[in-house]
Short mmCIF file of N, CA and C in Angstrom, two decimals:
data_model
loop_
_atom_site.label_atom_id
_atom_site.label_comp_id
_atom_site.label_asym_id
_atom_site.label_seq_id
_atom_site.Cartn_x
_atom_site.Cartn_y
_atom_site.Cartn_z
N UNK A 14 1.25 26.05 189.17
CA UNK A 14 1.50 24.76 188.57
C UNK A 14 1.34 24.84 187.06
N UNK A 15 0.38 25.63 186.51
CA UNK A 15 0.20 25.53 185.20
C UNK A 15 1.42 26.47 184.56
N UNK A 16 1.86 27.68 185.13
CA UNK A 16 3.10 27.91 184.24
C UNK A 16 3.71 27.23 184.61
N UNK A 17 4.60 26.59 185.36
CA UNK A 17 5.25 25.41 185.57
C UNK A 17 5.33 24.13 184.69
N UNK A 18 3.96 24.05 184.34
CA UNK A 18 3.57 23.03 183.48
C UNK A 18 3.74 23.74 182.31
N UNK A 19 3.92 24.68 181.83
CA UNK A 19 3.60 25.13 180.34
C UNK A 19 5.59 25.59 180.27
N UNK A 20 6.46 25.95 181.31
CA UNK A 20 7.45 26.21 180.97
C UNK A 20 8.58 25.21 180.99
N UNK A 21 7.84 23.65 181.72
CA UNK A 21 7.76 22.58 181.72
C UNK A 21 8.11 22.19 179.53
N UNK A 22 6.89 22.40 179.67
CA UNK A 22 6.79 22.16 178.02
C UNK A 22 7.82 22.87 177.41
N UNK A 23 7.70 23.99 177.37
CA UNK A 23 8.72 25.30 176.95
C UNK A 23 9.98 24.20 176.27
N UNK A 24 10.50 24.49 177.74
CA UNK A 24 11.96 23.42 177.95
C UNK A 24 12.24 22.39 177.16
N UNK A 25 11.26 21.31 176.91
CA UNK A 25 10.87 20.11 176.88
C UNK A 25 10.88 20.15 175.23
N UNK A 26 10.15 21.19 174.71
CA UNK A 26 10.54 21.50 172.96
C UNK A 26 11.25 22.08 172.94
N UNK A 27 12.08 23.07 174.01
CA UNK A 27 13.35 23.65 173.40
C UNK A 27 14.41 22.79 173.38
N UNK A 28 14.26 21.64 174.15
CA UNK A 28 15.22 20.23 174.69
C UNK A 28 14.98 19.44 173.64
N UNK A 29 14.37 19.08 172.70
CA UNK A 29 13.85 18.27 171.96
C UNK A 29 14.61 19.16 170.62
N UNK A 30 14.08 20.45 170.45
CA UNK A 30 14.28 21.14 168.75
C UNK A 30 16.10 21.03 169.49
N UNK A 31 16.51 21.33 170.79
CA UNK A 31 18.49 20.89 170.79
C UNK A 31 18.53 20.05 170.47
N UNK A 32 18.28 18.39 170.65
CA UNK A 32 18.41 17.45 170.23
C UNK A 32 18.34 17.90 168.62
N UNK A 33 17.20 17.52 168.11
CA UNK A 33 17.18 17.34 166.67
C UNK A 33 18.04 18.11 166.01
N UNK A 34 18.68 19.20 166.76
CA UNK A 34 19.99 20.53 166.26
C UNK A 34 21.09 19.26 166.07
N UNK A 35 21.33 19.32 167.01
CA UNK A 35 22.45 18.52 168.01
C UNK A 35 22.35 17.00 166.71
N UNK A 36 21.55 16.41 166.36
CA UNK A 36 21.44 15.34 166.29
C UNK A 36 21.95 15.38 164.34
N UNK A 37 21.11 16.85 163.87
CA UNK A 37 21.88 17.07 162.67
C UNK A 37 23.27 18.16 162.49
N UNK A 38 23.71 18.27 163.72
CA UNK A 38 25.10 18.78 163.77
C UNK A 38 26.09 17.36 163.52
N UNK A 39 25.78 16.81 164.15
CA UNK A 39 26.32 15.67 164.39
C UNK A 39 26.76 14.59 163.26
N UNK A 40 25.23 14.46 162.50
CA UNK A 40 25.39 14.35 161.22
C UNK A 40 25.86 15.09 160.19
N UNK A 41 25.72 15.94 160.16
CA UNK A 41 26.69 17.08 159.76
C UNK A 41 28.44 17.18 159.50
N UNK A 42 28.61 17.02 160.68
CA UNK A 42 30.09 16.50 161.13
C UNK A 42 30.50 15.37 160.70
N UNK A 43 29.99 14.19 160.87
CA UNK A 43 30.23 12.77 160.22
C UNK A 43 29.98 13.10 158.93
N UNK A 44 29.07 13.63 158.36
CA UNK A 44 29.38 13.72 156.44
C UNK A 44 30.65 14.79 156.63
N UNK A 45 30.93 15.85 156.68
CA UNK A 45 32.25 16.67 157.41
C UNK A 45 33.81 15.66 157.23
N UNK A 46 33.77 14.87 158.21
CA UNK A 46 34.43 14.05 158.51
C UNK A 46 34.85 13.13 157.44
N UNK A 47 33.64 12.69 157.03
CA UNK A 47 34.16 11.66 155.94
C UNK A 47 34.29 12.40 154.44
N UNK A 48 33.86 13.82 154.45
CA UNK A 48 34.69 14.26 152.87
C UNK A 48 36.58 14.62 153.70
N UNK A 49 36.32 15.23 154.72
CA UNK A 49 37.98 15.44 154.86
C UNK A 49 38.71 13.65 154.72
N UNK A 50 38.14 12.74 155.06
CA UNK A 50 39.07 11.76 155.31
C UNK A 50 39.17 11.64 153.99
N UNK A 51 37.83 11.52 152.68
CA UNK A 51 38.31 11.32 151.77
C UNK A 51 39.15 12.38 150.38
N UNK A 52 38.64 13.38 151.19
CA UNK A 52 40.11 14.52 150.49
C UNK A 52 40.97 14.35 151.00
N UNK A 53 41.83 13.40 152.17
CA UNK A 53 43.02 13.63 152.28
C UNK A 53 43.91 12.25 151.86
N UNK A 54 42.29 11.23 151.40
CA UNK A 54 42.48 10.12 151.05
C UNK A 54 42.77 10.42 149.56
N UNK A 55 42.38 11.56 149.20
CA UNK A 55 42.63 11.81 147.65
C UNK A 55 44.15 12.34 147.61
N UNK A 56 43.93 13.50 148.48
CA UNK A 56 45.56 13.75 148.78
C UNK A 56 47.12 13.24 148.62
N UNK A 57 46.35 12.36 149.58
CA UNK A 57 47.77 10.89 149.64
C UNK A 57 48.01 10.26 148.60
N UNK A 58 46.69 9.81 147.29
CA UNK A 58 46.97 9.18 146.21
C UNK A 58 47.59 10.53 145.68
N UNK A 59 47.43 11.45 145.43
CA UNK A 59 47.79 12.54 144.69
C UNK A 59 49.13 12.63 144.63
N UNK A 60 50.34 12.74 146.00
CA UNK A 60 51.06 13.07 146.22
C UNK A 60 51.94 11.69 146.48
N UNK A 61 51.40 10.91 146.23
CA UNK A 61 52.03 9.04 145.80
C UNK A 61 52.39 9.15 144.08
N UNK A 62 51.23 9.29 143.49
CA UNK A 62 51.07 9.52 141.85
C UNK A 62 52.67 10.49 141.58
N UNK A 63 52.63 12.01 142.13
CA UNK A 63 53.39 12.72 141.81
C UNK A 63 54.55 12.22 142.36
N UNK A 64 54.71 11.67 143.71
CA UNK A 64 56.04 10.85 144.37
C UNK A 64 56.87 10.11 142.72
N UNK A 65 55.61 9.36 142.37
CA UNK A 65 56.39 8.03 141.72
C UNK A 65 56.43 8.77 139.88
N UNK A 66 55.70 9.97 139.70
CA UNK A 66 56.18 10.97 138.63
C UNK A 66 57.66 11.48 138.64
N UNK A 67 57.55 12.34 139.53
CA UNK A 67 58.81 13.10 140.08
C UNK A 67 59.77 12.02 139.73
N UNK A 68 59.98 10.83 140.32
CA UNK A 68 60.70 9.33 140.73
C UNK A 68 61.11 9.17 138.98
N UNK A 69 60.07 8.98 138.03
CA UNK A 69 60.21 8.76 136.58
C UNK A 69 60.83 9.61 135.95
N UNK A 70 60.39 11.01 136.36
CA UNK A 70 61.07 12.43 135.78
C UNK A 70 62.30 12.13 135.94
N UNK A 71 62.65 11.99 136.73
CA UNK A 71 64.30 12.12 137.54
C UNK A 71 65.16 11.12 136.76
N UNK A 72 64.19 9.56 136.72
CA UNK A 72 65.08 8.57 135.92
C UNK A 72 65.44 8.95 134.98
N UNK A 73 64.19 9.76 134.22
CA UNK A 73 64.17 9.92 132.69
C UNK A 73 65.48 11.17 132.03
N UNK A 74 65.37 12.20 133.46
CA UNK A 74 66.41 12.80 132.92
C UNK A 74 67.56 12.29 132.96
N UNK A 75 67.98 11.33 134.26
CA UNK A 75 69.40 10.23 134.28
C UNK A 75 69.48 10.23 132.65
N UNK A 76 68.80 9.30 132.05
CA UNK A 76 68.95 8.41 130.86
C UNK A 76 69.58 9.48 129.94
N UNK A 77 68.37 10.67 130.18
CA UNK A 77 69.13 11.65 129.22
C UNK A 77 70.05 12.56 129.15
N UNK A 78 70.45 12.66 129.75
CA UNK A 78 71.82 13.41 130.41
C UNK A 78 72.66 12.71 130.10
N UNK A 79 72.25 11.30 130.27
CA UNK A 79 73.69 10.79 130.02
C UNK A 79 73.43 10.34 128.14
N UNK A 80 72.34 10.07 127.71
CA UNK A 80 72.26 9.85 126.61
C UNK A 80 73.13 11.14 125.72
N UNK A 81 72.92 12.56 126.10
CA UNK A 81 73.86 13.80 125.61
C UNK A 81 75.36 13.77 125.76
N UNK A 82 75.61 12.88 127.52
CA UNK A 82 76.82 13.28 127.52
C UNK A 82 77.45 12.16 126.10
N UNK A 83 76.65 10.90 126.09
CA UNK A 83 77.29 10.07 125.59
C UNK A 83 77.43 10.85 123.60
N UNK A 84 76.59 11.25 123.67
CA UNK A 84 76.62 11.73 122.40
C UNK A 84 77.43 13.02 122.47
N UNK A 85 77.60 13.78 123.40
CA UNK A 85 78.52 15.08 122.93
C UNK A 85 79.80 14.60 122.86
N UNK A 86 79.94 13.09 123.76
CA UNK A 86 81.44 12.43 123.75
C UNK A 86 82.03 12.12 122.33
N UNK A 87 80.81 11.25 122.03
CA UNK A 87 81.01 10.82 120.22
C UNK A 87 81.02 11.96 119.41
N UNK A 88 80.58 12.91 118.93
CA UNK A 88 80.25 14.26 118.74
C UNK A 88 82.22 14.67 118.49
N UNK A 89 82.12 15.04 119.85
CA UNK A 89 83.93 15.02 120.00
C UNK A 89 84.71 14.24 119.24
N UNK A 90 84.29 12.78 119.86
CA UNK A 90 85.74 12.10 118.91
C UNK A 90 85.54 12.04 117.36
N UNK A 91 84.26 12.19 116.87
CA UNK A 91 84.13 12.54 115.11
C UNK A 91 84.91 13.31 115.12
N UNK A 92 84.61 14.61 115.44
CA UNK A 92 85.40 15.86 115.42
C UNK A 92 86.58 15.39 114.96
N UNK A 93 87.28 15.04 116.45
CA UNK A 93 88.95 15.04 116.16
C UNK A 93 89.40 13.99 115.48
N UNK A 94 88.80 13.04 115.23
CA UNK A 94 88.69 11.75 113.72
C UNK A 94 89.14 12.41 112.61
N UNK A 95 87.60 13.79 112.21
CA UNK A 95 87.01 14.38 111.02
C UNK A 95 88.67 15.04 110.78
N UNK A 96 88.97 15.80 111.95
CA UNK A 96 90.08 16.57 111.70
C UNK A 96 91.37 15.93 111.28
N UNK A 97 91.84 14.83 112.08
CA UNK A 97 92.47 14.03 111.58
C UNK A 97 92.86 13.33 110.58
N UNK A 98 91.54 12.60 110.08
CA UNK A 98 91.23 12.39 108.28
C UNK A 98 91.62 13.32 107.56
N UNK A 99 91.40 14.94 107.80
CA UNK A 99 91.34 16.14 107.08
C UNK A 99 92.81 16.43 107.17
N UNK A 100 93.60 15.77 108.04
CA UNK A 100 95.47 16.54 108.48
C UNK A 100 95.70 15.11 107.21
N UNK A 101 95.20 14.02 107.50
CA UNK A 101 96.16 13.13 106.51
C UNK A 101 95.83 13.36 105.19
N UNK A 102 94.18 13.49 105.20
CA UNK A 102 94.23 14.14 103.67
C UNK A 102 95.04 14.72 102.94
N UNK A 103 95.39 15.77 103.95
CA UNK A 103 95.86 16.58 103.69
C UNK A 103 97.54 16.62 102.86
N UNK A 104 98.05 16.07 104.20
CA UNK A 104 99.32 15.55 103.94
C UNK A 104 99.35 14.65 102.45
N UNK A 105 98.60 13.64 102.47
CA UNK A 105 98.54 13.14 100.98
C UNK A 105 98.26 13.99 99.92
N UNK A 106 97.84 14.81 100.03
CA UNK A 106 97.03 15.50 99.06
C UNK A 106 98.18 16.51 98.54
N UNK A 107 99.44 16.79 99.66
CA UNK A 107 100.72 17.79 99.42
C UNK A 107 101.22 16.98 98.52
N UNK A 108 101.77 15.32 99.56
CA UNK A 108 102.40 14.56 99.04
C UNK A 108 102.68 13.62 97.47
N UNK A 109 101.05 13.93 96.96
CA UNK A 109 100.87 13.19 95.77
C UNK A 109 100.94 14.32 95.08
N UNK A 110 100.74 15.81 95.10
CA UNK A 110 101.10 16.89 94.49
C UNK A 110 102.73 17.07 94.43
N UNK A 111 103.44 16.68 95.45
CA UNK A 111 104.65 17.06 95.19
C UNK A 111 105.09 15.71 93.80
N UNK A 112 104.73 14.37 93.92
CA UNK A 112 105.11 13.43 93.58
C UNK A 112 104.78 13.97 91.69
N UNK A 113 103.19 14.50 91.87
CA UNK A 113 102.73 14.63 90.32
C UNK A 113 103.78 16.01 89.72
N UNK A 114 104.25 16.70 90.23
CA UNK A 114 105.61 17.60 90.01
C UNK A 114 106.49 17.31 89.81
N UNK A 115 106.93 16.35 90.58
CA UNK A 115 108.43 15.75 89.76
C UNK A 115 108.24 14.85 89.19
N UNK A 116 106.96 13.89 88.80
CA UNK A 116 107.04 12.46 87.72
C UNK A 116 106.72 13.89 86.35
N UNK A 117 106.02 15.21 86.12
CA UNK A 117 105.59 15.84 85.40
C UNK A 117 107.32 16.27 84.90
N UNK A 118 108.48 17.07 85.63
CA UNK A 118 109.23 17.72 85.86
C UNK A 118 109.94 15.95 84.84
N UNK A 119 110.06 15.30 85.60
CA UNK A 119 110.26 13.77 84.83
C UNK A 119 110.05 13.85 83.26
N UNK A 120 108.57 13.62 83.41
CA UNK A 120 108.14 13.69 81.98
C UNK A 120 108.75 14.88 80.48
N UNK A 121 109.01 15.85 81.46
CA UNK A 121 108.97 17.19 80.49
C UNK A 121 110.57 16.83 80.32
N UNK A 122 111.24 16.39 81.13
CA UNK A 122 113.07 16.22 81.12
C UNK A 122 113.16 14.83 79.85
N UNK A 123 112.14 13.91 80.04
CA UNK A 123 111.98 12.52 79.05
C UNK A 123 111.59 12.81 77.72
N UNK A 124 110.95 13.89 77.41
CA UNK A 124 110.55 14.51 76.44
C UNK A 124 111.54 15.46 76.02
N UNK A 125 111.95 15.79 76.03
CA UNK A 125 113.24 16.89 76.28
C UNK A 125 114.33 15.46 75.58
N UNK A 126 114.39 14.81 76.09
CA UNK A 126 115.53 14.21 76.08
C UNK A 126 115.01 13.20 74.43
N UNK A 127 114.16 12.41 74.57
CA UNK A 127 113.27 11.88 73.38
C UNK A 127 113.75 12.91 72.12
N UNK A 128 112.96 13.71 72.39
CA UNK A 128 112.92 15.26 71.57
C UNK A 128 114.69 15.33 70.71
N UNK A 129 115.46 15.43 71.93
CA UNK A 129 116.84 15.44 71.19
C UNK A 129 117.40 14.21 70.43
N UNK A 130 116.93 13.18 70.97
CA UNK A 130 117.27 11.60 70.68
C UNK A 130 116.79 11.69 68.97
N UNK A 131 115.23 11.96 68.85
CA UNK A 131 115.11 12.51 67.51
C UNK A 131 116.16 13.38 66.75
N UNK A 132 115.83 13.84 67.29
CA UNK A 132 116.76 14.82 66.47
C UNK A 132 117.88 14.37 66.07
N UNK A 133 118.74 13.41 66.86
CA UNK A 133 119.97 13.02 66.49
C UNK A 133 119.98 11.89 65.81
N UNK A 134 118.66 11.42 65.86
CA UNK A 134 118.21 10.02 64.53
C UNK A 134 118.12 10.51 63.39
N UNK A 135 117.47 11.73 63.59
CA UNK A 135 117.21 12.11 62.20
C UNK A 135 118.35 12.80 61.37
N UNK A 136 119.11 13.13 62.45
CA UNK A 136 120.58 14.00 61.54
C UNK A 136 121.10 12.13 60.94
N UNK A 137 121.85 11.38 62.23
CA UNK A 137 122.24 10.40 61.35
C UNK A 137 121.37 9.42 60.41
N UNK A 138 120.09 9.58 60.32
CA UNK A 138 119.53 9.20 58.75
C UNK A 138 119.73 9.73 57.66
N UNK A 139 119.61 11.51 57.86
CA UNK A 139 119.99 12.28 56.67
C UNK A 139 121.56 11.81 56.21
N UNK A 140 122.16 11.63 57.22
CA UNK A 140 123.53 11.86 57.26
C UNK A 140 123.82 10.26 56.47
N UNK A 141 122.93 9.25 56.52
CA UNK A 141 123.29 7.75 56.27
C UNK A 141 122.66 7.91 54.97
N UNK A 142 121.08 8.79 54.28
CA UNK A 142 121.18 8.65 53.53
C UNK A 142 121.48 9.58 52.17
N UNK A 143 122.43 10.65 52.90
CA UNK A 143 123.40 11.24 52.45
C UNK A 143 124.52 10.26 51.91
N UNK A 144 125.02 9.82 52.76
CA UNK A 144 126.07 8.34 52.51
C UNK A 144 125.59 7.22 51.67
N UNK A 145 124.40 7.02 51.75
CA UNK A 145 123.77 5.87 50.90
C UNK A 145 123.44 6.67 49.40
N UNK A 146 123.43 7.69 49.50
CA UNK A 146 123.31 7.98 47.84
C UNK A 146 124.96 8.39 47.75
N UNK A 147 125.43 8.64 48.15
CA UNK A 147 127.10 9.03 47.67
C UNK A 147 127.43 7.42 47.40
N UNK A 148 127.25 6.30 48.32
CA UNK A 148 127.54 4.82 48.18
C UNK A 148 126.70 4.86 47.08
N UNK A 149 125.81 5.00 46.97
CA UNK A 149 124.99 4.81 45.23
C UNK A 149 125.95 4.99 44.29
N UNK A 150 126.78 5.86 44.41
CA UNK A 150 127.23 6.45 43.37
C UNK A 150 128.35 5.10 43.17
N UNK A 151 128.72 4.94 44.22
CA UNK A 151 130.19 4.62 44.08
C UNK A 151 129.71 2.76 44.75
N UNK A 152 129.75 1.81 44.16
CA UNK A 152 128.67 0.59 44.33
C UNK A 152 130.13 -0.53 45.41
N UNK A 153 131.36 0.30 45.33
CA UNK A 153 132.56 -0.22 46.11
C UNK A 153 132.50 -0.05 47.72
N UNK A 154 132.04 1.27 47.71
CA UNK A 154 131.41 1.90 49.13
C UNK A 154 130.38 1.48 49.65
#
């Protein structure tokens, strides 16, 4: 009876130190438990946050993509504007050259012509007051 009684006991603290195992396993597990729920509670905000990042990223490149295309569009039509301006320039720039060539070609033919006009004033002045001193002479003439 007395080992009986003493393996009685045995049991009885080895049943007791399981419990108190058992009792901080347990607790154990429930703190366990509640960091996984709240790492996966972190998780979910984590991967919401980056959801609605990603979501912004994406808009943001929309905007800009198209903000480039819109500008490589304009970009372009300067261009062929710039070039355009630069063909009529251009053309004017022949056109008022050809014009300053022949009003010049003008000028040099008006001068030319002036030039002789003199000249033929001045013969018939000599020539009149050649005549006006011969009429000197002669007060009938």
């Amino acid at each position: 009876l007395d080992r009986d009684l003493t393996a009685f006991e045995t049991l009885k603290k080895q049943y007791i130190n399981d419990e108190i195992e058992l009792s901080h396993d347990r607790q154990r597990i429930s703190e366990l438990e509640q960091q996984s729920q709240s790492m996966k509670d972190g998780f979910e905000k984590t991967a919401t946050s980056f959801l609605r990042q990603k979501n912004a990223l994406r808009q943001g490149n929309k905007l800009l993509e198209r903000a480039i295309s819109d500008s490589t569009e304009f970009n372009s039509e300067m261009r062929a504007r710039r070039v355009s301006a630069m063909h009529e320039l251009s053309e004017d720039l022949s056109k008022t050259h050809g014009e300053f060539n022949k009003e010049q070609s003008e000028n040099i033919a008006l001068k030319e012509l002036v030039s002789e006009m003199r000249g033929k004033i001045d013969e018939k002045q000599k020539r009149l007051r050649g005549g006006n001193q011969h009429n000197s002479k002669h007060p009938l003439m």
